[in-house]
Amino acid sequence: MKQRENFSSKLGIIVATAGSALGLGNIYRFPCEAGTNGGGAFLIVYLIIALLIGTPLMVSEFVIGRRARSNPIGAFRLLSGKKNVWPVVGYLGVLCAFLILAFYTTVAGWTLGYLGKSAANHFAGQDLGQIQLQFMNFTNHPWLPIVCQLIFLALTAFVVARGVKDGIERWSKILMPLLLVIMVVLCINSLTLSGAKEGLRFFFNPDFGKINGRVLISALGQAFFSLSIGMGALITYGSYIGKKDNMVSSAAGVVLADTLVAVLAGVIIFPAAFTFGIQPQAGASLAFTTLPMVFQQMTGGYFFCLIFFLLLVIATLTSTISLLEVIVAATTEEMKLSRPLAAILGAVDTALIGVLATLSFRDGSPLHIGGRTVFDLLDHMTASYFMPLGGLLIVLFVGWKMKRADVLDELTNGGTLKTGLRKAILFIIRYLAPVAIAVIFISQLVGK
Ligand code: PFF
């Protein structure tokens, strides 16, 4: 049998997982959700969920992946013993990856478009109205956003077709740290703006009265989305982790880095929004209007804008790669397709739905279902239903279905690691995480 590829080092897993986690979820979706869900109230719930539930859930996915050395469908089949329903969780995960990739590449396409705009210096000297108009004109353009989306998908398929180690690891390792550096520079710049105080108050001052069922499920969905958990992406990456790597510390490192980048994005965007008079509740356009305004007033703005959008494209690419990898790992192993063919078919299928998501964004588009655009519907379905449900089933599987000895063996690398946190992690996996996810999930269903 062909040997399965592994990440080459501990840094390899951290970098690849961080590559999957860091992306539009942090820079585009997080400020958008925080802005529409009360700022500080959202942030506090988000931090608790990301750190407390996110890390054990990420570890659970790694445990399943490395134990089974298989894609999510095969992994549940292998680890659950006799014929039973657990592989359904794997199918659900692959379907979820496909649905996320479809709408994610809509925004991924915008980042490419905005990279072009920054190269052409389209933001210089523009006022807020003109920058808002540019966003509307771009998203309403008859073909440009679609072409950008398709180019993005093609790039993703190209990297995934070449395989895990060559593609994913190499890309992520060089460019992710650079993104962090540029975000720190932007953060410092935002703190000097006139609306800094108001923006920071909005973002950091929790008004506990604003925490309700909607804020809870939005924060849960956002945490899962941002950390790439609850749908098998990290089961897939877990299957490439070497036997000697410490999964607990790797997961903790990724969760911290991801949370840091999301908070940095908030500190960049909210002060700027208050300075330029952009509503924090602006939704999808928030990042794409605030950021150009920031660059436009900054010394060296042209340069920073160009580098920022370039790095954002790459951060987004390492996330789309991990999404397509879920589909490709499943189809190569379950249906015995070759990797290049699986990558191409995966990208083409995604394009069919993805283009509808992009078209649904246009003003007056008829592509609405139940009052939501196709784009919104895909986003809502995955973050509010598929991922929480997937996450719940994953922790239940590791906590209650897998053999305890196997789980401990994975957590301690066969007893060679002294993971002090082992007991706490097991407790969260068995009790706290399932109860918390179930309560939030059910409260949204009942609250309707
Ligand atoms: N975590 C990515 C982001 O924050 O942009 C999005 C994502 C990637 C979600 C991969 C799920 C996934 F499997």
Short mmCIF file of C-alpha atoms and ligand atoms in Angstrom, two decimals, residues 20-21 23-26 104 225-226 228 231 233 319 322-323 387, ligand 1:
data_model
loop_
_atom_site.label_atom_id
_atom_site.label_comp_id
_atom_site.label_asym_id
_atom_site.label_seq_id
_atom_site.Cartn_x
_atom_site.Cartn_y
_atom_site.Cartn_z
CA SER A 20 -6.28 26.61 7.43
CA ALA A 21 -7.51 28.57 10.44
CA GLY A 23 -8.14 33.52 6.63
CA LEU A 24 -11.23 35.49 5.76
CA GLY A 25 -12.84 34.15 8.92
CA ASN A 26 -10.53 36.34 10.96
CA TYR A 104 -15.88 31.30 0.73
CA PHE A 225 -15.56 28.64 11.35
CA SER A 226 -12.45 30.56 12.28
CA SER A 228 -11.75 25.26 10.90
CA MET A 231 -16.38 19.50 9.81
CA ALA A 233 -10.77 19.57 7.92
CA SER A 319 -7.77 28.08 3.91
CA SER A 322 -7.59 22.91 3.44
CA LEU A 323 -11.26 22.89 2.40
CA MET A 387 -20.36 22.92 12.22
N1 PFF B 1 -10.89 28.97 9.17
C1 PFF B 1 -11.03 29.62 7.90
C2 PFF B 1 -11.06 31.12 8.12
O1 PFF B 1 -11.14 31.55 9.28
O2 PFF B 1 -11.03 31.85 7.16
C3 PFF B 1 -12.24 29.13 7.15
C4 PFF B 1 -12.30 27.65 7.08
C5 PFF B 1 -11.25 26.94 6.49
C6 PFF B 1 -13.35 26.97 7.65
C7 PFF B 1 -11.27 25.56 6.47
C8 PFF B 1 -13.39 25.60 7.62
C9 PFF B 1 -12.34 24.91 7.05
F1 PFF B 1 -12.36 23.63 6.99
#
